[in-house]
Short mmCIF file of C-alpha atoms and ligand atoms in Angstrom, two decimals:
data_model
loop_
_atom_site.label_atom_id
_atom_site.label_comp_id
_atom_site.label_asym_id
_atom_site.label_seq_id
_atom_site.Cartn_x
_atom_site.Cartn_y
_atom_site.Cartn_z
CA UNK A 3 8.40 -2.61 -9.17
CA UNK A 4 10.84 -1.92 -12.35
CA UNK A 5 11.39 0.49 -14.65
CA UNK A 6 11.62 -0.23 -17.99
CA UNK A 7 11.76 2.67 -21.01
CA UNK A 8 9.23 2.03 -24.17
CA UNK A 9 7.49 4.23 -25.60
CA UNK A 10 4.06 4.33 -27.84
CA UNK A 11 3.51 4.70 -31.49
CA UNK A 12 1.01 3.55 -33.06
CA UNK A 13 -2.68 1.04 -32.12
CA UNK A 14 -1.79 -2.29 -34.11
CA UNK A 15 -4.13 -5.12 -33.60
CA UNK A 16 -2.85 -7.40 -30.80
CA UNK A 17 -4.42 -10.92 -32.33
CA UNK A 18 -4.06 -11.68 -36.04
CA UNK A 19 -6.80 -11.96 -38.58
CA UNK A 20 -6.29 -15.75 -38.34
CA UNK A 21 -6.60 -15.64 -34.40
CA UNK A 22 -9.71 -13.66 -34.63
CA UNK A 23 -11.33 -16.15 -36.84
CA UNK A 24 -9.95 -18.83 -34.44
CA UNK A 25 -12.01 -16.78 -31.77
CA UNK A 26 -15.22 -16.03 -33.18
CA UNK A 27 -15.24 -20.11 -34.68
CA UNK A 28 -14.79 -21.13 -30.63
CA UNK A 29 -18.21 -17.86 -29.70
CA UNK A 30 -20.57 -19.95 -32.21
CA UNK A 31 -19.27 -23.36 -31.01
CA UNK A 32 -19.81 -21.87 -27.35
CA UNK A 33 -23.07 -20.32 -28.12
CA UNK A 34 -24.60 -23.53 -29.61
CA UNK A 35 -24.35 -25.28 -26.04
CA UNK A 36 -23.00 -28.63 -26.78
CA UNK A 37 -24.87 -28.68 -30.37
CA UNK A 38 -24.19 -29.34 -33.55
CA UNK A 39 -22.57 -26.58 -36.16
CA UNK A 40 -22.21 -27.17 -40.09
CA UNK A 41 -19.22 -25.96 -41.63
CA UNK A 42 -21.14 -24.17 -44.25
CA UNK A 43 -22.92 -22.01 -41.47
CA UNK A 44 -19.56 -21.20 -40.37
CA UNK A 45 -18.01 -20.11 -43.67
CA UNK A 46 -21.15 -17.99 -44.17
CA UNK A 47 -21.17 -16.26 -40.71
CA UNK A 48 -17.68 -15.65 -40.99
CA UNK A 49 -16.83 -15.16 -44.45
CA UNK A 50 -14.58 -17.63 -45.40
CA UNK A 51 -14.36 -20.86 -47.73
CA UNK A 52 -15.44 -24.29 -46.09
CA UNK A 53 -11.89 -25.03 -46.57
CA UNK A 54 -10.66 -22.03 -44.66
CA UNK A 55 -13.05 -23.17 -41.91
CA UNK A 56 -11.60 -27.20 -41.78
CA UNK A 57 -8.16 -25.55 -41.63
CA UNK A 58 -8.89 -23.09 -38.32
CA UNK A 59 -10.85 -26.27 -37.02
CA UNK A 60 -7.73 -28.43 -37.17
CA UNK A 61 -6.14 -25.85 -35.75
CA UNK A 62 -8.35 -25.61 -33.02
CA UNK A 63 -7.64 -29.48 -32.63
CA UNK A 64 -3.94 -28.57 -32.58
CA UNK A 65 -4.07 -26.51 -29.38
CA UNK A 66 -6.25 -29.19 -27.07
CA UNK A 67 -10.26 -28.41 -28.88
CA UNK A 68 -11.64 -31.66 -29.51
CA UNK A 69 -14.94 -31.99 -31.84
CA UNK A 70 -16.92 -34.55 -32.83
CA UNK A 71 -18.19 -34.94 -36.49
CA UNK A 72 -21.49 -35.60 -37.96
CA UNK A 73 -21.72 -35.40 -42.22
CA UNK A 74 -24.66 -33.21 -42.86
CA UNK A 75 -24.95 -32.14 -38.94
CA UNK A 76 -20.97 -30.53 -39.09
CA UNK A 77 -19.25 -30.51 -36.04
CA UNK A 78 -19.79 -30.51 -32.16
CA UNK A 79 -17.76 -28.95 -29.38
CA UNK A 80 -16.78 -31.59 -26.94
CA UNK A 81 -13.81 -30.59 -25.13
CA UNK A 82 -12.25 -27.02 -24.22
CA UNK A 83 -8.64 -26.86 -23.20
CA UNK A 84 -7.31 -24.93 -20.29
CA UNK A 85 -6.27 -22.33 -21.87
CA UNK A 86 -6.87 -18.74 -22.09
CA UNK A 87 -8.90 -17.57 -25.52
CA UNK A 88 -10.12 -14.70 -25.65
CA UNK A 89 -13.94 -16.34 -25.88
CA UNK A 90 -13.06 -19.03 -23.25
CA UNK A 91 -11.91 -16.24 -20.75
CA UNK A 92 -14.46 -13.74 -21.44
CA UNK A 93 -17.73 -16.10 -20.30
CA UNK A 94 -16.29 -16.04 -16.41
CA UNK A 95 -15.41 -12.50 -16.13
CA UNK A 96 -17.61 -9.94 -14.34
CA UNK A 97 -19.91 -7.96 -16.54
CA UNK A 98 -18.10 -4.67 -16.11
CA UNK A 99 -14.87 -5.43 -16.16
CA UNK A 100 -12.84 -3.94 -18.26
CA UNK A 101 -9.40 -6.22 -17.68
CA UNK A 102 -8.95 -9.36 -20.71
CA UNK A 103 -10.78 -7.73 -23.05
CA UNK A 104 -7.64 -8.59 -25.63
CA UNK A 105 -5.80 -11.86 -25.08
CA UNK A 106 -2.84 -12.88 -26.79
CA UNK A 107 -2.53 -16.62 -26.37
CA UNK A 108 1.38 -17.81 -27.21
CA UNK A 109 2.12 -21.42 -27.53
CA UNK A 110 5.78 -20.51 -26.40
CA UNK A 111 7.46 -17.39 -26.17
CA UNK A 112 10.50 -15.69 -23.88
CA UNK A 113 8.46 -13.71 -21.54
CA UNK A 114 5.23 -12.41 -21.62
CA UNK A 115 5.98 -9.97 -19.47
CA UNK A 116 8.42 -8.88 -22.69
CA UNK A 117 5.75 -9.47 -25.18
CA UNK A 118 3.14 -7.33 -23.42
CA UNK A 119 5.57 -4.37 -22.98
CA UNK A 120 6.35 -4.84 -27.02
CA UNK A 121 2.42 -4.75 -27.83
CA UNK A 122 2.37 -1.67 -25.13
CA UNK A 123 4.59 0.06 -27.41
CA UNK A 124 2.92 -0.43 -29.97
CA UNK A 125 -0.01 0.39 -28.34
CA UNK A 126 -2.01 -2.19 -27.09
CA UNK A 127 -5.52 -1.65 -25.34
CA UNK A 128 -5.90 -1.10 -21.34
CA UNK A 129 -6.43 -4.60 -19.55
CA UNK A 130 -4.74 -6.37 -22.83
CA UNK A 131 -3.76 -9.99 -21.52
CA UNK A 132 -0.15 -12.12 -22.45
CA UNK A 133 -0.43 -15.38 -21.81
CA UNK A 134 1.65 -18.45 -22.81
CA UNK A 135 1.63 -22.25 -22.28
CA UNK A 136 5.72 -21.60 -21.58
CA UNK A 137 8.43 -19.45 -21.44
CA UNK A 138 11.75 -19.93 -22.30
CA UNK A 139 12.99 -16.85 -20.63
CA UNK A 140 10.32 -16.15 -18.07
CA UNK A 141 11.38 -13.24 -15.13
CA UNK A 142 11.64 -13.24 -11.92
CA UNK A 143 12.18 -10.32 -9.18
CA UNK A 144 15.12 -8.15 -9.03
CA UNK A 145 16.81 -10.20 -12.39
CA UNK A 146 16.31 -13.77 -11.31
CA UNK A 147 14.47 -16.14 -13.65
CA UNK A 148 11.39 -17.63 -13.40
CA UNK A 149 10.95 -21.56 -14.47
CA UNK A 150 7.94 -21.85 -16.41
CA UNK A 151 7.20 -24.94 -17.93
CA UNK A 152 3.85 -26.25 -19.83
CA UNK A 153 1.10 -26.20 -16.85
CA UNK A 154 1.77 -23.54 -14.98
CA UNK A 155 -0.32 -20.38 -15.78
CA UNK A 156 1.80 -17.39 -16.92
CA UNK A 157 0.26 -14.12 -17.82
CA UNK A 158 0.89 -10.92 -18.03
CA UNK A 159 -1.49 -7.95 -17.50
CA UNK A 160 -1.04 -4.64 -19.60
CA UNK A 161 -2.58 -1.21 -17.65
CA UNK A 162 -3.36 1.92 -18.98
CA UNK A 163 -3.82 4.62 -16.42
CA UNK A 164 -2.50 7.43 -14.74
CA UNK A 165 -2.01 6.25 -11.44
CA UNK A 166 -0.03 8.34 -9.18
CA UNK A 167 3.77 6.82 -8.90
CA UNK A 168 2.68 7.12 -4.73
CA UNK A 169 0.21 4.39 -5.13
CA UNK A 170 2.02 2.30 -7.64
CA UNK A 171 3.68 -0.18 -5.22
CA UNK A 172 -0.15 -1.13 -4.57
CA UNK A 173 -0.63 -2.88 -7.46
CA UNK A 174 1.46 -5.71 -6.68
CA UNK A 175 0.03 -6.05 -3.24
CA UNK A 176 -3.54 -6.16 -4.74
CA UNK A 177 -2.62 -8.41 -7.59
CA UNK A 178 -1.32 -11.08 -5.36
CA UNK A 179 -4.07 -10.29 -2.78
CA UNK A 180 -6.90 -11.12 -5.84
CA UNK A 181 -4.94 -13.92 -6.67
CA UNK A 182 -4.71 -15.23 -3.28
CA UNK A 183 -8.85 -14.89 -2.89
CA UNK A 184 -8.98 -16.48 -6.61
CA UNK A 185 -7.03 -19.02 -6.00
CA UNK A 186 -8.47 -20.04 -2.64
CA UNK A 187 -11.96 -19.76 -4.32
CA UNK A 188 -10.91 -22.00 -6.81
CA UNK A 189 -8.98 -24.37 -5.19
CA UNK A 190 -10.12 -24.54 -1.71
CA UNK A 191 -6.22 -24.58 -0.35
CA UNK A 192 -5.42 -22.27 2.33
CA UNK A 193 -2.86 -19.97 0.97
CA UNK A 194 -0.55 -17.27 3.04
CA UNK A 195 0.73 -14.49 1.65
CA UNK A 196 4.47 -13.63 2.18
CA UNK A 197 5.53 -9.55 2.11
CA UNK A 198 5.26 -8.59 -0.53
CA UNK A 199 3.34 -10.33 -2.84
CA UNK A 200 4.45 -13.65 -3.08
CA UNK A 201 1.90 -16.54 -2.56
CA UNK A 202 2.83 -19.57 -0.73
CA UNK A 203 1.13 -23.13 0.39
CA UNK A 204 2.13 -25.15 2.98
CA UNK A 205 5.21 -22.71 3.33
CA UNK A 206 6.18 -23.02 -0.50
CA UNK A 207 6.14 -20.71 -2.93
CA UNK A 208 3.20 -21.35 -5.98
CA UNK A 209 2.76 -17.65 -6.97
CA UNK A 210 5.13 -15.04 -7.65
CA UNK A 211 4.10 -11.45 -9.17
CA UNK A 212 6.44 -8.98 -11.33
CA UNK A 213 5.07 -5.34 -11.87
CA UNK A 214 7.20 -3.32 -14.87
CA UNK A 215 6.32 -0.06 -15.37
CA UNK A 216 6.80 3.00 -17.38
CA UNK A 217 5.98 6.59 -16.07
CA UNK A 218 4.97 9.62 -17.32
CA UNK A 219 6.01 12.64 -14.64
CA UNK A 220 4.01 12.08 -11.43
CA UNK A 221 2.17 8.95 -12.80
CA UNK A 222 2.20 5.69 -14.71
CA UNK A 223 1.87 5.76 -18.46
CA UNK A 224 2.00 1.47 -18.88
CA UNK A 225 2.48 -0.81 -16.07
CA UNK A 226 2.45 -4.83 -16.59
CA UNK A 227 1.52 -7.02 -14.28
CA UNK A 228 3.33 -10.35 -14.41
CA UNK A 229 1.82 -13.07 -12.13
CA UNK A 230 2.87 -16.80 -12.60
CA UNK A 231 1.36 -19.71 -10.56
CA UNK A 232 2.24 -23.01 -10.30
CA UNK A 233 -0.95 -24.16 -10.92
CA UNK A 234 -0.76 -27.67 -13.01
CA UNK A 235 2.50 -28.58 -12.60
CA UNK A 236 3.67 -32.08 -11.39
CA UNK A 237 7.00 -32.35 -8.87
CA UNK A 238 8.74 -34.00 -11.27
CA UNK A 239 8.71 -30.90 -13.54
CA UNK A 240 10.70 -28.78 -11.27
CA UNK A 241 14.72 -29.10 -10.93
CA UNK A 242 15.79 -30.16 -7.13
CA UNK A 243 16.95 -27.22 -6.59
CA UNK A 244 13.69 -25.39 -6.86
CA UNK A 245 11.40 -28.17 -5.05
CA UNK A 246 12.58 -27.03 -2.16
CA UNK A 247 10.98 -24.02 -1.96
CA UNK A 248 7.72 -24.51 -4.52
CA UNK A 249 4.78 -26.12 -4.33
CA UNK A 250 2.26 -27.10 -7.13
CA UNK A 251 -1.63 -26.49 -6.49
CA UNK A 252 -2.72 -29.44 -8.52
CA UNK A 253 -0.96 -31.87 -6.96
CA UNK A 254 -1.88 -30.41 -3.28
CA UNK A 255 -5.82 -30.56 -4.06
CA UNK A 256 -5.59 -33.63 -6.57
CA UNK A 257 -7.15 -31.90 -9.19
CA UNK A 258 -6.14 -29.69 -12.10
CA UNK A 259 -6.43 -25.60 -11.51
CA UNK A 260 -8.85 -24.04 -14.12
CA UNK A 261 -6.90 -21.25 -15.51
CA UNK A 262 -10.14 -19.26 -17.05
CA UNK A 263 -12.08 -19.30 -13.92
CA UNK A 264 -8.63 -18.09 -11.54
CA UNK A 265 -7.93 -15.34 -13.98
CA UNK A 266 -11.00 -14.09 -14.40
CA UNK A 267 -11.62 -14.07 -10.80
CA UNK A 268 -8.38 -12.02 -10.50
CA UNK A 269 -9.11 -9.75 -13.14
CA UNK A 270 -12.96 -8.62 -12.12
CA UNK A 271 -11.22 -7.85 -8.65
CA UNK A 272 -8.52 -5.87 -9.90
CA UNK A 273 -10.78 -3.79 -12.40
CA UNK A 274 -12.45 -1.82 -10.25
CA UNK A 275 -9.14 -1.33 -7.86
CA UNK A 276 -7.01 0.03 -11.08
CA UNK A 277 -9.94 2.74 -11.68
CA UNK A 278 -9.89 3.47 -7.74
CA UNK A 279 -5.94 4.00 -8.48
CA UNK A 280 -6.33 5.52 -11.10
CA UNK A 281 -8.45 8.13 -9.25
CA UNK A 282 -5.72 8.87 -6.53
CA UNK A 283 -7.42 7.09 -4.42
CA UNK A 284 -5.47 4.62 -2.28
CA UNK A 285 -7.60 0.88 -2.10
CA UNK A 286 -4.97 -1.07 0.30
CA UNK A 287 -6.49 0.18 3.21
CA UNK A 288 -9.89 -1.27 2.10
CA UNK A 289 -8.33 -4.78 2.12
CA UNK A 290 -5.54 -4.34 4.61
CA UNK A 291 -7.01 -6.37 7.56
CA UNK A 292 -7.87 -9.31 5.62
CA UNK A 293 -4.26 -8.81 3.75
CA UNK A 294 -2.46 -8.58 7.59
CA UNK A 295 -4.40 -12.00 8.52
CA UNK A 296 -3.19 -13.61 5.83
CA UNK A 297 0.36 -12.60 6.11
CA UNK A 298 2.61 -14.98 7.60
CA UNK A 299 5.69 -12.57 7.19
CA UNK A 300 4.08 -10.26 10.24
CA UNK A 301 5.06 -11.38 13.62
CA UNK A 302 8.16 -13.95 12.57
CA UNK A 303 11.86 -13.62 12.87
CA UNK A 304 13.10 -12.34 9.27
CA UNK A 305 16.27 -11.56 7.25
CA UNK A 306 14.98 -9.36 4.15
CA UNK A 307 17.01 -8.92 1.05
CA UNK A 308 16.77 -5.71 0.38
CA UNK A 309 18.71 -3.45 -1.72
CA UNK A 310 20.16 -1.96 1.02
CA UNK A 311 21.39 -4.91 2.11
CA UNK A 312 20.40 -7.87 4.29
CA UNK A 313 18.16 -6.56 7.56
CA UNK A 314 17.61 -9.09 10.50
CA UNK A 315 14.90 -8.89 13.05
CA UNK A 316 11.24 -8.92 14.07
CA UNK A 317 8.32 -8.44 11.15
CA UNK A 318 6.32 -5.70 13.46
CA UNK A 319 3.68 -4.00 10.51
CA UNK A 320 2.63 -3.47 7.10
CA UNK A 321 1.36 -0.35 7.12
CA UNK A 322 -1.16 0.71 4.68
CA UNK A 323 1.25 1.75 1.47
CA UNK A 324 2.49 -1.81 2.28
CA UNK A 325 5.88 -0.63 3.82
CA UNK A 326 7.17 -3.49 5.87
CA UNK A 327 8.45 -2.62 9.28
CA UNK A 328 11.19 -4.59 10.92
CA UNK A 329 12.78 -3.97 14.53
CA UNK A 330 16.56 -5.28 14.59
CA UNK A 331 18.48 -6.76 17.03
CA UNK A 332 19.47 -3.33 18.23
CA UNK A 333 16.03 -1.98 18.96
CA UNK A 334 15.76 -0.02 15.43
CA UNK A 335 12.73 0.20 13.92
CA UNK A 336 13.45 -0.78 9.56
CA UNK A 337 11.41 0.88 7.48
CA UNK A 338 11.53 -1.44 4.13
CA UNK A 339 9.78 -0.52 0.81
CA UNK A 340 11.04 -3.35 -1.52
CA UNK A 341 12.68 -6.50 -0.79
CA UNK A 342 12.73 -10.52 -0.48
CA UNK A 343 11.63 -12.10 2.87
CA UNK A 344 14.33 -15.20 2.82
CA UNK A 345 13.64 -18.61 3.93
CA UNK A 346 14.42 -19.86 6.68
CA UNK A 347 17.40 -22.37 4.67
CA UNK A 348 18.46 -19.21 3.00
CA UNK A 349 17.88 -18.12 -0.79
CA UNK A 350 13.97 -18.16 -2.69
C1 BTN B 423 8.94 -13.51 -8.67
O1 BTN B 423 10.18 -13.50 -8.81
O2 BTN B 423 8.41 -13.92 -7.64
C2 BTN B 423 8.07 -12.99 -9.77
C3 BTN B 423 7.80 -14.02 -10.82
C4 BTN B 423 6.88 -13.52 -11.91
C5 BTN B 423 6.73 -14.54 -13.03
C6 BTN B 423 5.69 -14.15 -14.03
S1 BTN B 423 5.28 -15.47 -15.11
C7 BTN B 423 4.40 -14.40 -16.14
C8 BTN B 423 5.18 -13.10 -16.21
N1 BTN B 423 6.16 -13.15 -17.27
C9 BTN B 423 7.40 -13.14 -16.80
O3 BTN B 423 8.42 -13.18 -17.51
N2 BTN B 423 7.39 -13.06 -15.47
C10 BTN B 423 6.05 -12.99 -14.95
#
C-alpha cells in the first residue's frame, strides 16, 4: 500500500461530452438486440445532426465496433470489442453495485493508476473506473514497472470511503481474492494466490495488484486500486526476461479473456466488501479459509523482500489482517506486513 499526497477541489465530469454521446449511441445499439437503428432516430434521441451521429459512429468503428448498414433501415450492431465502455461494462455488473458506475476508457496513457489519482483530485465519483488498452508507464510494487502492452487488461479502481487505515491493507487482499474467483469463473484455470496479492498460474505470475492511497487522520480519504492481468496477451509480447516468471491466460485456456464479464465479476464482489470496510468492520476473516487454501505461499520454504530486508524460512500463517508469519532458520517467529515472496530463481 502507498502513499501518495493529492488533494480535492472541485467535481469535473470524468468522460467528455463526446464520450458520453459515444456511450449513450452504444445503450440504443445495445437495447435494440441485434436490430436495426436509423441515424435519424439517433440524432433525434440524442440531439445532434445526422452528421454528428456518422462521425461518433466511425468513431465507434475506430475503437473495434463493427456495424452493418442498411439505407433506409440505418445501421446494425454486429460486433462489440473487448473493451471496457461504460454501457458494455454496466450490463454484467450486479444490480446494486455501486463500483464502474464512471469509466474512463484511454486508448493509451502512462498509468491509470496516475490518471485515476488526477480525476480523484479533481474529484471523481466513488467506484470511478481507469482503464486503458496500454500504458506506457504502467506501475508496479514498491517502484518497479509494470509491462503493459495492448491485451492485457489494466484498470484502475477509484474508492471513496472512510475506511479505517487498520483495515486498509485488506483491500489488496480482497481485490486479488475477487479477481482470483473472477478469473477462475471466467476462465476455468486453476489459479493460486501468492502472499500478498499476487495471482499466479501454473507458478507464473498473470495478476499483479497496486493499492495508492491518500488518508485523512485515522482513515482513507481516496484509495486506487490498480490490478493488471495478463489476460490476452501472446508469449511473444513479453521481453525474455519477463517470460520467465509470467504467464498469459489466453494462451493457457486457448481462448481470449472477456474483460467486461472479469471486471464486473470483480467489482460486484468488492462493492459490498468496501461498504463492510467502510463500516469498521473487518471482511478478511469472512473469506480467509478459502483465501489460506488457495495460497501456495503458506507451508513452503520462502525468502521475502521486505523492507526490512531479505527474511528466510518457513511460510507458517496468514493471520486474519493478512500478516504473513515466517519462522527462520533460528527458530524466530517473522511477523511480516508488506513484502515480495521471491521465486525460487530469485527476482519477480
Ligand atoms: C505488481 O507489481 O504486482 C502490481 C502491478 C499493478 C499493475 C496495474 S496495471 C493497472 C494499474 N496501473 C498501474 O500503473 N499499475 C496498476
Amino acid at each position: 500500500m502507498e502513499q501518495r499526497n493529492i488533494h480535492p477541489t472541485t467535481r469535473i465530469p470524468v468522460r467528455s461530452e463526446s464520450e458520453q454521446i459515444r456511450d449513450q449511441i452504444i445503450q440504443f445499439f445495445l437495447q435494440a438486440n441485434g436490430g436495426f437503428v436509423s441515424t435519424r432516430d439517433l440524432s433525434v434521441r440524442l440531439g445532434i445532426s445526422r452528421t454528428a451521429v456518422w462521425k461518433h459512429i466511425q468513431l465507434l468503428e475506430s475503437i473495434g465496433f463493427s456495424f452493418t448498414v442498411q439505407p433506409r433501415l440505418g445501421h446494425r450492431l454486429e460486433i462489440v470489442p473487448n473493451i471496457i465502455l461504460l454501457p458494455l461494462l454496466e450490463r454484467h455488473l450486479s444490480a446494486t453495485c455501486q463500483l464502474g458506475r464512471e469509466v474512463k476508457w484511454l486508448s493509451e496513457v502512462d498509468s491509470t493508476n496516475a490518471v485515476a489519482t488526477r480525476l480523484a483530485a479533481l474529484g471523481a465519483p466513488h467506484g470511478t473506473v481507469v482503464v486503458a488498452a496500454r500504458q506506457t508507464a504502467g506501475r508496479g510494487r514498491r517502484g518497479r514497472t509494470w509491462f503493459s502492452p495492448v491485451g492485457g487488461l489494466w484498470v484502475s479502481v477509484l474508492l471513496r470511503r472512510p475506511i479505517p487505515l487498520q483495515h486498509a491493507a485488506e483491500l489488496t487482499l480482497l481485490s486479488s481474492f475477487a479477481m482470483r474467483r473472477a478469473l477462475m469463473a471466467e476462465t476455468n484455470l486453476h489459479i493460486d494466490v501468492k502472499w500478498p496479492n499476487d495471482l499466479l498460474y501454473n507458478g507464473k505470475k498473470v495478476c499483479g495488484i497496486l493499492a495508492e492511497i491518500r488518508s485523512e487522520g485515522e482513515s482513507l480519504a481516496t484509495a486506487v486500486l490498480g490490478m493488471g492481468v495478463n489476460t490476452n496477451l501472446l508469449a511473444t509480447d513479453f521481453p525474455t526476461d519477463l517470460l520467465k516468471n509470467a504467464a498469459t491466460l489466453s494462451t493457457a485456456r486457448n481462448q481470449p479473456v472477456s474483460h467486461q464479464k472479469v471486471l464486473a465479476q470483480v467489482l460486484s464482489q468488492l462493492d459490498p466488501w468496501v461498504e463492510q470496510l467502510s463500516t469498521g468492520q473487518s471482511v478478511f476473516p469472512q473469506i480467509a479459509k478459502e483465501w489460506r487454501q488457495s495460497c501456495i505461499t503458506l507451508g513452503q520454504s520462502v525468502r521475502v523482500n521486505t523492507p526490512a530486508g531479505l527474511v528466510t524460512g518457513q511460510a507458517i500463517a496468514v493471520d486474519d489482517g493478512g500478516i504473513l508469519y515466517v519462522r527462520t532458520q533460528s527458530g524466530l517467529m517473522q511477523k511480516i506486513h508488506t513484502g515480495d515472496v521471491l521465486f525460487e530463481e530469485g527476482q519477480e
